[in-house]
Every structure is written in C-alpha cells, then in structure tokens.
Amino acid sequence: MRQAMGSWTAISCSCCQMDSIQTLAVIQLRPNIKPEAKQWLMALLEAPATIGGPHILVHPGEDNEGHILLLSATECLLLQATEHLGYAKMDCHGFMRTFCYSSRTNFLHSDKRELFLSLSEQQFLLKYVVENLKVQAETYIPGYPDCILYPGQHVVHLLQKLKIVVKFYPLHDKPRLDSLKTRWYAQLNLAPQPIDAICSYFGESVAFYFDFLGYFTVSLMSMMLLSYFCAFFQDSLDKYVVFALFNILWSTITMEFWKRHSCVQAYFWGTLQWKSYLKPCRVQFRGTLTKNAITGKWELYYPPWKRVLRVLFVTLPIVCLFLGLTVDGMLIFLYWEKWAQDQYHKSNQFFATIMLYLPSVIHTFFMEILNALYKKTAAALTEWENHKHESTFQNYLTVKVLLFRFLNCFGLLFYITFYLQDVHLLKKRLSSLLIVSQTINQVNEFLLPYLQQKLKVGFKSQVGTNPFIDEVVSDGDLPSFSGLFDDYMELFVQFGYVSLFSCVYPFTAALLILNNITEIRTDAFKLCQVFQKPFPEAADSIGIWQVAFEMLGYFSVITNCFLISISPEVQAFCEEYEVGPESFLLYMLGAEVSTMNSKRF
C-alpha cells in the first residue's frame, strides 16, 4: 500500500482508529495559489461531521507551500457513503443485501476496510463526498475577495470553474496495478480476463465494457465455425438460408444472454439496486447565478429556450451538412465503382485489377476521416448547447454520433442491398470495410499509444527528492482518459456488420475475432499505462448501448430476409418452382419473426 508522506490528521471514532491510510486521490491546485486559500479548502474538507463537514483526511503534500492535496477517508466516512448510495454487500449468511451502517456488524468483513471495500469503491465514494461538499453560508475565498460563494454551491466544482483547482484525479496503486497487468495483458495467452480484478481496480463501468468486449468476441466463435461449415456448400440455397437465419437467432440470443449475465455481475458487484445520485452541474456549464424559488439555493440558470434555438438553427443544419457529405461520398464511390468495373472489363491487366478495389479503399478512408471530424464537431456543438448535467450532455452527444455513424457506416450497404440488389458488390464493399477500417483501428489503438508511451519514458523528467510526490505528480501529468464512448461505438459498428450483412461474407466473424483479441490488450494497455487513471464509476449494465445493440437485432430481421430473397440461388429456386421473390421474402420474414419471438419467451 502506498502511504502519504508526513503525518495524517489524527482520527479516532467509534468504528475506526487509524494511524496511516492509503492515499486515494489528489487535488492539484494552481501553482500560484494563495496559502490562505489552500488552508481554507483544507479546513472545509477536514471539517468534522458534527458541524456538517465531510471529515475527509487531507495532507498538504510536501509542505504547506505546495500545490497538491493528498486525500483519503476514514472507514466511518466510506461506510456511511456506501449506505447512502445503496450499495449491496454480502452479509454473514452469504446473501447480498443493501448495506446499513447501523447494522454493519451483520455484514462480512465490515470491520476490515480493504476486504469490505475495493480500491475502486473507495475512490468512487471519496469522489462522491468531495463533489457534494457544499457551502453552508455566504462567504468568499480567502485571498480572492471577488470570488463569492453562496449557500448550496458545490465548492470543488466552483473552484474548478475558477481554475483554482486544476485537476482532481485518483492515484494508481502500483503493486496492484502490476499484478493486474500481468494477469490481464502482459502475458500472451488466451485465458479469460480477470473481470473481478478489473472491477476492483477500475470500477464497474470499465469492467462492464471489457466483460462485454470479451463476451461479444466469444459469441462470434459460433458464427465463425458456421462460416467454415458453410464454405463446403458453394452456391447452395441452404447456405444462405441457414446463415441468415442463424444471424437473426444469434443477434437476439446474444443480447438476451448478455442481459442476464450483466444482471448477475451487477448483483455480485453490489450495484444491481444502487442509487444514482445527482452530480453537480458540469464545470463547463455557463449561466446566470440566481436563487432557486423552490430550494432557496443559489445556482446557475440558463434559459431552455436559448438551448432549443441553438439546436434548431445551428446544430441541426450542421448535422444535416455532414449527413449530406456522407451521401456525396456514397454517390462518388458508386461513380468510381462503375468506372473501375468498365476499366476492368475493357482491360484485364494487373493495373485494372488494382483499380477494381481502389474505390472501396478510398471510400473507407473517407469514412474514417469523416467519422473523426464529425465526432469533434458533435462534441463542440453539444458543448456549445450548454447542457447543465453530464448525463444530459452525454445523451445529446450519443444521439448525434449514433445517427451519423449509422448512416455513414451502414447507409451505402443498405443502398447496395435494397436498391441496387447487388450481392457481389455488397460482399466486396463489406470485405473492404472490415480489412481497411480494422487496419486503421489497430494503428490508432496500438501503434500510436505504444509510441506515445515510449516517448513519455524517453523524456521522463528528473526524479526529485521525494519519490512519492514525484509519482503523484507523474500520475497527474498523464493525459486524461476520454471515456468509453468511442470503444462502445466501435463495437456497435462491428455488431452491425456481423448481424446485418455477414451472410454475404461469412468470414466477417473471423476478422472481428482477430481484431478484438488485439483490442482487449491494447485497450487494457492504454488504460493502465498511457492515460491518467479515471475515477471509477458505479454501473449496473452497459446502459443505453444495450438498447442500441438490440435495435440492430431488429434491423437484422429485415436485412437478412431481403438478402436471402435477392441471392442468385434463391432467384433460381423461385424461377424453377414458379414462386415469386416477394412471396418468398414475406414467408421468410414471418418465419424469422416467429422464431425470434419464441426465443424471447
């Protein structure tokens, strides 16, 4: 365990008595902060519970003139926060029950902090307490008389807005981190991921992502085996029907089993019925300071009608502009594709063969560039819309990016499927997307972070006189972790490729398995070594992404049935037995919807 340098404030209470405690988090202040402001903040954090304070353990780093504060918490504080957020813990009889502080002796290991609460839970609970530190009476920040605080305002949030608090981040525990890296990605083996250890160190949100990534990868193996089996049935009607039907069942059953699996995980992690808490408004939120007529507290206010006008007259036109660029890219690809086909038929030379695949490769690069450019634009627009809470900000951003990514990644494939009805072109386009996009992804996911890590090690600053403080500052100098949004979006696109169109290119599953095996290790490497450790977040599922993946399952019913009806083998079958393709399509739709509904029940 890492210990803070110097002596902590002496703590003695009814449930705990500690001489030294592990440092959980750090508040980094501006370098030229006034000493009286630092002392005032320390006093607020250390204020005892008897006068309404959080009773957080604070150490001023190397000395009182420094610009970092080392934070930790007593068992009393953490246990009370555990009860307030509704965490479930195992009782002495082996059952998971919502924790109650007054009857803590009925819970297993409640008197042993390190066994009862994981590192991620301790850091999450400390963050919750710090974020909810509020001003009790109107005052000003010592040394900054112009900065007035009103009752009910969140102290740390306001100090971040004023740039007095520069960073607030959790610390790594190097022995635990080294042990986790060895079990997770440092060794080349196919052993299952240590999901419980990931949860204990990084929190439930990160653990659910890696758990779903591994679960999705394993579920693709059944489809990969079927693709090898179907390879023996060239030009067979049964091959298309079996594979398309399997796609429908696979996409439905996979998400249903995942839903059950995630509930089991949330149960044993104690978050199945946890109480989400209202976080302070975003640091970037701008508004007029007004008194709430209901609560009587001072808070920032921004008129909703202004946000609506920004969405309608700025955000919406820009989003439509990018959607138009996507459509233009599709039309240009189709023009180049026709030109390449003509050149190939006129001259069957090596150069013509290369030109045959060039439009697909160029369009894939165009898509990736447009995806990256739109993501930054969507983030800037959502920021400019000035949403008050982080959850609202993320919801608006998710809707924008999902809408664009769906059209950009699947629009051309849908056009080829339903309008052109060209199975051969669809197969070629899907294979190009998988190969080129996965290559670009591996460069971004592994090569660039690896080089970044090497450069960081090569230019590492000189070690100071206090190794612990140097390590604390080094953790804070790492770039901030950007979250799991892009990682989930990548899985969303993969799920779409495999569930919607893989019946025309059965080796989709095999390519995705190879990519995801590498993805697990590169994402783990970045999280452990490249980025600053993110604050753990409690979660009971993968959230809104569960709905997004399930929606793709519904789309797969229509797409796979239509692909069956336009396949050359089915066309020949309909001509031989004088069955209309429309009748065959309606029959397949009815059969697959009935099968999917029976599997749900």
XYZ file of C-alpha atoms in Angstrom, residues 99-588:
490
model
C -25.706 -2.136 3.312
C -26.900 -0.481 6.526
C -24.368 1.420 8.610
C -26.200 0.954 11.908
C -26.156 -2.851 11.467
C -22.703 -3.065 9.884
C -21.661 -5.909 12.186
C -24.085 -8.164 10.273
C -22.015 -7.816 7.097
C -18.985 -9.876 6.199
C -15.615 -8.141 6.736
C -17.266 -4.795 7.557
C -14.533 -4.197 10.134
C -11.748 -4.748 7.586
C -11.638 -1.859 5.141
C -9.510 -3.461 2.427
C -11.648 -6.616 2.321
C -15.019 -4.901 2.577
C -14.414 -2.122 0.022
C -12.323 -2.483 -3.115
C -9.934 0.268 -4.198
C -12.335 1.381 -6.927
C -15.225 1.612 -4.442
C -13.136 3.649 -2.002
C -12.101 6.096 -4.729
C -15.657 6.347 -6.087
C -17.086 7.015 -2.614
C -14.412 9.620 -1.877
C -15.179 11.383 -5.164
C -18.871 11.378 -4.270
C -18.177 13.014 -0.913
C -15.787 15.621 -2.370
C -18.113 16.524 -5.245
C -21.021 17.057 -2.847
C -19.148 19.385 -0.489
C -21.382 22.477 -0.381
C -21.160 25.968 1.047
C -23.269 26.328 4.201
C -23.254 30.135 4.424
C -22.364 33.017 2.114
C -18.630 33.601 2.125
C -15.684 34.389 -0.111
C -12.485 32.522 -0.916
C -9.631 33.804 1.301
C -7.091 35.591 -0.857
C -9.692 36.054 -3.624
C -12.259 38.516 -2.215
C -14.026 38.876 -5.566
C -14.915 35.150 -5.613
C -18.105 34.926 -3.567
C -19.730 31.591 -2.688
C -23.426 31.310 -1.965
C -25.223 28.687 0.177
C -25.763 25.414 -1.647
C -22.974 25.856 -4.210
C -20.586 22.941 -4.729
C -17.174 24.058 -3.521
C -14.836 21.929 -5.642
C -16.972 22.434 -8.738
C -16.759 26.213 -8.350
C -13.011 26.093 -7.685
C -12.563 24.088 -10.896
C -14.532 26.701 -12.820
C -12.315 29.439 -11.318
C -9.174 27.432 -12.242
C -8.113 27.329 -8.593
C -8.451 23.548 -8.642
C -6.607 22.431 -11.766
C -7.001 18.653 -11.507
C -8.824 16.132 -9.356
C -7.749 12.566 -10.042
C -7.371 9.158 -8.346
C -3.988 7.554 -7.767
C -2.683 4.259 -9.044
C -1.674 1.560 -6.601
C 1.487 0.309 -8.282
C 1.665 -3.193 -6.697
C -1.978 -3.889 -7.525
C -1.593 -2.402 -10.983
C 1.468 -4.550 -11.759
C -0.386 -7.670 -10.603
C -3.407 -6.764 -12.748
C -1.274 -6.089 -15.829
C 0.406 -9.490 -15.503
C -2.937 -11.298 -15.339
C -4.612 -9.126 -17.958
C -2.413 -8.418 -20.980
C 1.306 -8.710 -20.207
C 1.324 -12.446 -20.931
C 0.447 -13.933 -24.308
C -2.291 -16.429 -23.518
C -5.974 -16.981 -24.195
C -7.004 -17.096 -20.535
C -10.231 -15.285 -19.608
C -9.910 -11.685 -18.499
C -9.757 -11.076 -14.720
C -13.058 -9.179 -14.782
C -13.499 -9.118 -10.993
C -9.981 -7.743 -10.555
C -10.672 -5.104 -13.237
C -13.834 -4.131 -11.377
C -11.974 -3.914 -8.063
C -9.342 -1.611 -9.572
C -11.114 0.467 -12.268
C -14.767 0.193 -11.255
C -17.924 -1.368 -12.620
C -18.246 0.850 -15.700
C -14.852 -0.156 -17.114
C -15.357 -3.773 -16.049
C -18.684 -3.980 -17.898
C -17.055 -2.722 -21.097
C -14.252 -5.290 -21.040
C -16.667 -8.002 -19.969
C -18.943 -7.200 -22.926
C -15.988 -6.999 -25.318
C -14.836 -10.468 -24.248
C -18.396 -11.848 -24.282
C -19.022 -10.454 -27.787
C -15.755 -11.927 -29.050
C -16.537 -15.383 -27.668
C -20.061 -15.267 -29.115
C -18.578 -14.667 -32.574
C -16.836 -18.043 -32.463
C -20.081 -19.924 -33.141
C -20.622 -17.797 -36.231
C -17.034 -18.364 -37.326
C -17.462 -22.144 -37.059
C -20.682 -21.946 -39.063
C -18.920 -19.923 -41.750
C -16.292 -22.653 -42.170
C -19.056 -25.255 -42.323
C -20.979 -23.287 -44.950
C -17.817 -22.917 -47.048
C -18.278 -26.555 -48.114
C -21.658 -25.703 -49.662
C -20.723 -23.439 -52.522
C -23.645 -21.950 -54.484
C -26.164 -23.671 -52.259
C -29.544 -22.280 -51.267
C -29.215 -23.898 -47.846
C -26.026 -21.930 -47.152
C -27.748 -18.531 -47.423
C -30.901 -19.555 -45.610
C -29.049 -21.243 -42.732
C -26.567 -18.413 -42.263
C -29.188 -15.660 -42.432
C -31.462 -17.495 -40.019
C -28.508 -18.028 -37.712
C -27.763 -14.271 -37.827
C -31.252 -13.475 -36.554
C -31.082 -16.007 -33.747
C -27.510 -15.052 -32.883
C -28.151 -11.305 -32.556
C -31.239 -11.921 -30.399
C -29.896 -14.686 -28.172
C -26.531 -12.975 -27.699
C -28.080 -9.815 -26.265
C -30.630 -11.736 -24.160
C -27.932 -13.863 -22.555
C -25.768 -10.790 -22.043
C -28.641 -9.064 -20.260
C -28.864 -11.984 -17.835
C -25.098 -12.152 -17.423
C -24.826 -8.423 -16.681
C -27.557 -8.685 -14.033
C -25.612 -11.478 -12.327
C -22.440 -9.404 -12.404
C -24.222 -6.327 -11.040
C -25.722 -8.470 -8.250
C -22.363 -9.738 -7.027
C -20.719 -6.335 -7.512
C -23.443 -4.806 -5.340
C -24.748 -2.288 -7.914
C -27.933 -4.014 -9.088
C -30.101 -1.683 -6.984
C -27.687 1.115 -6.254
C -28.997 4.670 -6.019
C -27.713 7.005 -8.676
C -27.011 10.442 -7.275
C -27.439 13.828 -8.893
C -23.988 15.104 -9.708
C -23.088 18.794 -9.604
C -23.618 20.695 -12.839
C -20.816 20.481 -15.360
C -17.774 22.686 -14.869
C -18.241 23.972 -18.428
C -21.879 24.979 -17.787
C -22.456 28.713 -18.168
C -25.381 30.709 -16.845
C -26.640 33.460 -14.588
C -26.384 32.983 -10.834
C -29.946 33.092 -9.483
C -31.757 31.896 -6.366
C -33.919 28.813 -6.851
C -37.507 29.722 -5.957
C -38.160 26.221 -4.564
C -34.980 25.333 -2.676
C -33.871 28.870 -1.910
C -30.313 27.990 -3.001
C -28.137 29.915 -5.413
C -27.490 28.117 -8.692
C -26.574 28.800 -12.303
C -29.534 29.168 -14.655
C -29.604 29.066 -18.450
C -32.962 29.560 -20.268
C -34.049 26.343 -22.025
C -35.456 28.270 -24.986
C -31.974 29.535 -25.836
C -30.717 25.947 -25.952
C -33.631 24.948 -28.203
C -32.812 27.777 -30.614
C -29.164 26.708 -30.728
C -30.175 23.127 -31.510
C -32.685 24.059 -34.214
C -30.776 26.808 -36.022
C -27.144 25.785 -35.581
C -26.739 22.164 -34.509
C -29.369 20.683 -36.827
C -28.102 22.412 -40.027
C -24.502 21.372 -39.297
C -25.565 17.764 -38.651
C -27.531 17.794 -41.937
C -24.440 19.178 -43.690
C -22.350 16.232 -42.501
C -25.102 13.794 -43.481
C -25.037 15.404 -46.928
C -21.273 14.858 -47.122
C -21.892 11.204 -46.305
C -24.402 10.899 -49.157
C -21.997 12.687 -51.523
C -19.293 10.204 -50.582
C -21.630 7.319 -51.391
C -22.500 8.772 -54.821
C -18.854 9.405 -55.669
C -17.989 5.843 -54.629
C -20.734 4.420 -56.877
C -19.477 6.521 -59.809
C -15.874 5.386 -59.282
C -17.004 1.804 -58.809
C -18.829 1.803 -62.162
C -15.803 3.388 -63.835
C -13.445 0.790 -62.302
C -15.734 -2.040 -63.427
C -15.717 -0.707 -67.004
C -11.923 -0.424 -66.993
C -11.600 -3.950 -65.649
C -13.823 -5.423 -68.376
C -12.005 -3.484 -71.100
C -8.512 -4.455 -69.946
C -7.961 -7.437 -67.666
C -4.480 -6.314 -66.689
C -2.863 -6.145 -63.270
C -3.363 -2.383 -63.085
C -7.071 -2.785 -63.855
C -7.369 -5.384 -61.089
C -5.872 -2.947 -58.570
C -8.176 -0.186 -59.769
C -11.122 -2.506 -59.166
C -10.595 -2.315 -55.376
C -9.321 1.265 -55.194
C -12.762 2.959 -54.868
C -13.638 0.820 -51.824
C -10.326 1.551 -50.119
C -10.515 5.306 -50.780
C -14.137 5.494 -49.621
C -13.253 3.639 -46.408
C -10.528 6.196 -45.652
C -13.029 8.958 -46.424
C -15.495 7.409 -43.960
C -12.908 7.177 -41.185
C -11.807 10.790 -41.670
C -15.433 11.942 -41.696
C -16.153 9.930 -38.530
C -13.267 11.555 -36.672
C -14.110 15.058 -37.930
C -17.803 14.695 -37.079
C -17.054 13.367 -33.578
C -15.084 16.524 -32.767
C -17.737 18.729 -34.346
C -20.556 16.959 -32.467
C -18.664 17.311 -29.170
C -18.095 21.034 -29.812
C -21.762 21.566 -30.745
C -23.006 19.687 -27.687
C -20.660 21.746 -25.518
C -21.924 24.950 -27.129
C -25.540 23.908 -26.428
C -24.599 24.388 -22.748
C -26.111 21.353 -21.004
C -26.183 21.530 -17.232
C -25.516 17.906 -16.241
C -23.032 15.379 -17.602
C -25.730 12.755 -18.216
C -27.693 15.157 -20.445
C -24.524 16.143 -22.280
C -23.660 12.502 -22.964
C -27.202 11.668 -24.131
C -27.260 14.507 -26.671
C -23.778 13.612 -27.893
C -24.675 9.925 -28.190
C -27.782 10.635 -30.279
C -25.820 12.891 -32.645
C -22.970 10.450 -33.179
C -25.169 7.333 -33.393
C -27.333 8.905 -36.086
C -24.352 9.939 -38.164
C -22.357 6.756 -37.651
C -25.359 4.604 -38.599
C -25.754 6.404 -41.933
C -22.031 6.717 -42.619
C -21.174 3.077 -41.859
C -24.333 1.287 -42.992
C -26.002 3.692 -45.457
C -24.077 2.557 -48.531
C -24.511 -1.108 -47.594
C -28.267 -0.597 -47.250
C -28.345 1.184 -50.623
C -26.498 -1.673 -52.314
C -28.769 -4.217 -50.634
C -32.222 -2.721 -51.124
C -31.817 -0.555 -54.255
C -29.017 -1.975 -56.374
C -29.605 -5.533 -55.081
C -26.021 -6.407 -55.991
C -24.801 -9.215 -53.724
C -21.340 -9.309 -55.316
C -20.761 -5.558 -54.788
C -22.082 -5.834 -51.221
C -19.625 -8.633 -50.469
C -16.693 -6.668 -51.894
C -17.665 -3.478 -50.059
C -18.090 -5.262 -46.717
C -14.739 -7.035 -47.014
C -13.001 -3.739 -47.835
C -14.646 -2.038 -44.869
C -13.572 -4.769 -42.483
C -9.965 -5.034 -43.661
C -9.163 -1.335 -44.147
C -11.077 0.005 -41.137
C -9.629 -2.645 -38.814
C -6.118 -1.822 -40.061
C -6.686 1.878 -39.348
C -8.131 0.966 -35.966
C -5.111 -1.124 -34.993
C -2.777 1.748 -35.864
C -4.815 4.156 -33.729
C -5.411 1.670 -30.910
C -1.954 0.137 -30.557
C 0.848 1.755 -32.578
C 0.181 5.374 -31.614
C -0.316 4.664 -27.864
C 2.784 2.457 -27.885
C 4.907 5.230 -29.441
C 3.381 7.750 -27.048
C 4.345 5.586 -24.092
C 7.917 5.158 -25.384
C 8.309 8.912 -25.883
C 6.974 9.566 -22.392
C 9.505 7.163 -20.891
C 12.312 8.638 -23.001
C 11.621 12.223 -21.925
C 10.715 11.484 -18.309
C 11.584 14.360 -16.024
C 14.321 14.120 -13.439
C 13.382 12.467 -10.153
C 13.033 14.870 -7.228
C 13.875 14.484 -3.581
C 10.521 12.900 -2.672
C 9.787 9.788 -4.789
C 6.188 9.547 -3.602
C 5.352 13.152 -4.537
C 7.140 12.677 -7.879
C 4.965 9.649 -8.528
C 1.811 11.583 -7.610
C 2.696 14.431 -9.968
C 3.657 11.955 -12.693
C 0.206 10.341 -12.483
C -1.394 13.752 -12.883
C 0.749 14.663 -15.911
C -0.683 11.793 -17.956
C -3.402 12.710 -20.491
C -6.948 12.328 -19.201
C -8.881 9.220 -20.165
C -11.529 10.205 -22.730
C -14.062 7.597 -21.626
C -15.540 4.509 -23.267
C -17.768 6.235 -25.825
C -15.535 5.551 -28.849
C -14.912 1.964 -27.738
C -18.633 1.207 -27.471
C -19.239 2.916 -30.816
C -16.660 0.656 -32.433
C -18.430 -2.410 -31.006
C -21.759 -1.017 -32.240
C -20.427 -0.834 -35.812
C -18.936 -4.332 -35.543
C -22.221 -5.726 -34.250
C -23.994 -4.099 -37.189
C -21.639 -5.574 -39.779
C -21.909 -9.076 -38.389
C -25.659 -9.131 -37.688
C -26.871 -7.267 -40.764
C -24.632 -8.294 -43.658
C -22.348 -11.186 -42.717
C -24.480 -13.764 -44.553
C -22.941 -12.489 -47.829
C -19.426 -12.501 -46.326
C -19.335 -15.297 -43.729
C -15.704 -14.625 -42.734
C -16.745 -11.346 -41.055
C -16.789 -13.083 -37.671
C -13.248 -14.442 -38.073
C -11.849 -10.984 -38.914
C -13.611 -9.402 -35.958
C -12.352 -12.073 -33.557
C -8.752 -11.395 -34.592
C -9.306 -7.667 -34.190
C -10.974 -7.944 -30.771
C -8.329 -10.228 -29.293
C -5.859 -7.444 -30.013
C -8.367 -4.791 -28.957
C -8.648 -6.221 -25.444
C -4.923 -5.956 -24.887
C -4.445 -2.533 -26.490
C -7.344 -1.012 -24.559
C -6.001 -2.514 -21.336
C -2.501 -1.208 -22.113
C -3.793 2.326 -22.686
C -5.886 2.285 -19.538
C -3.036 1.048 -17.341
C -0.062 2.916 -18.770
C -0.923 5.635 -21.271
C -3.788 7.561 -19.662
C -4.410 9.041 -16.248
C -6.419 6.647 -14.123
C -10.105 7.591 -14.429
C -12.286 7.899 -11.375
C -14.277 4.659 -11.003
C -17.977 4.899 -11.835
C -20.645 2.584 -10.451
C -22.823 0.878 -13.088
C -25.392 -1.897 -13.233
C -25.180 -2.547 -17.019
C -23.760 -1.153 -20.261
C -26.570 1.389 -20.179
C -28.026 2.882 -23.356
C -25.747 0.739 -25.512
C -27.860 -2.306 -24.607
C -30.803 -0.656 -26.396
C -28.628 0.309 -29.372
C -27.412 -3.273 -29.884
C -30.944 -4.639 -29.530
C -32.199 -2.219 -32.190
C -29.627 -3.636 -34.614
C -31.106 -7.059 -33.883
C -34.491 -5.861 -35.160
C -32.915 -4.385 -38.295
C -31.166 -7.697 -38.930
C -34.540 -9.431 -39.449
C -35.402 -7.268 -42.463
C -31.883 -7.124 -43.902
C -31.139 -10.844 -43.749
C -34.524 -11.846 -45.185
C -34.076 -9.413 -48.077
C -30.544 -10.650 -48.745
C -31.882 -14.185 -48.988
C -34.561 -13.145 -51.471
C -32.101 -11.384 -53.836
C -29.373 -14.031 -53.755
C -28.805 -15.762 -57.149
C -29.526 -19.170 -55.667
C -32.914 -18.071 -54.301
C -33.742 -16.333 -57.572
C -33.054 -19.574 -59.431
C -35.122 -21.523 -56.887
C -38.086 -19.142 -57.335
C -37.901 -19.419 -61.122
C -37.732 -23.216 -61.023
C -40.736 -23.619 -58.716
C -42.583 -20.517 -60.027
C -42.570 -18.779 -56.666
C -42.427 -15.007 -56.601
C -39.473 -13.459 -54.708
C -41.936 -11.234 -52.826
C -43.844 -14.273 -51.563
C -40.571 -15.936 -50.537
C -39.500 -12.763 -48.711
C -42.797 -12.493 -46.822
C -42.571 -16.151 -45.845
C -39.023 -15.723 -44.509
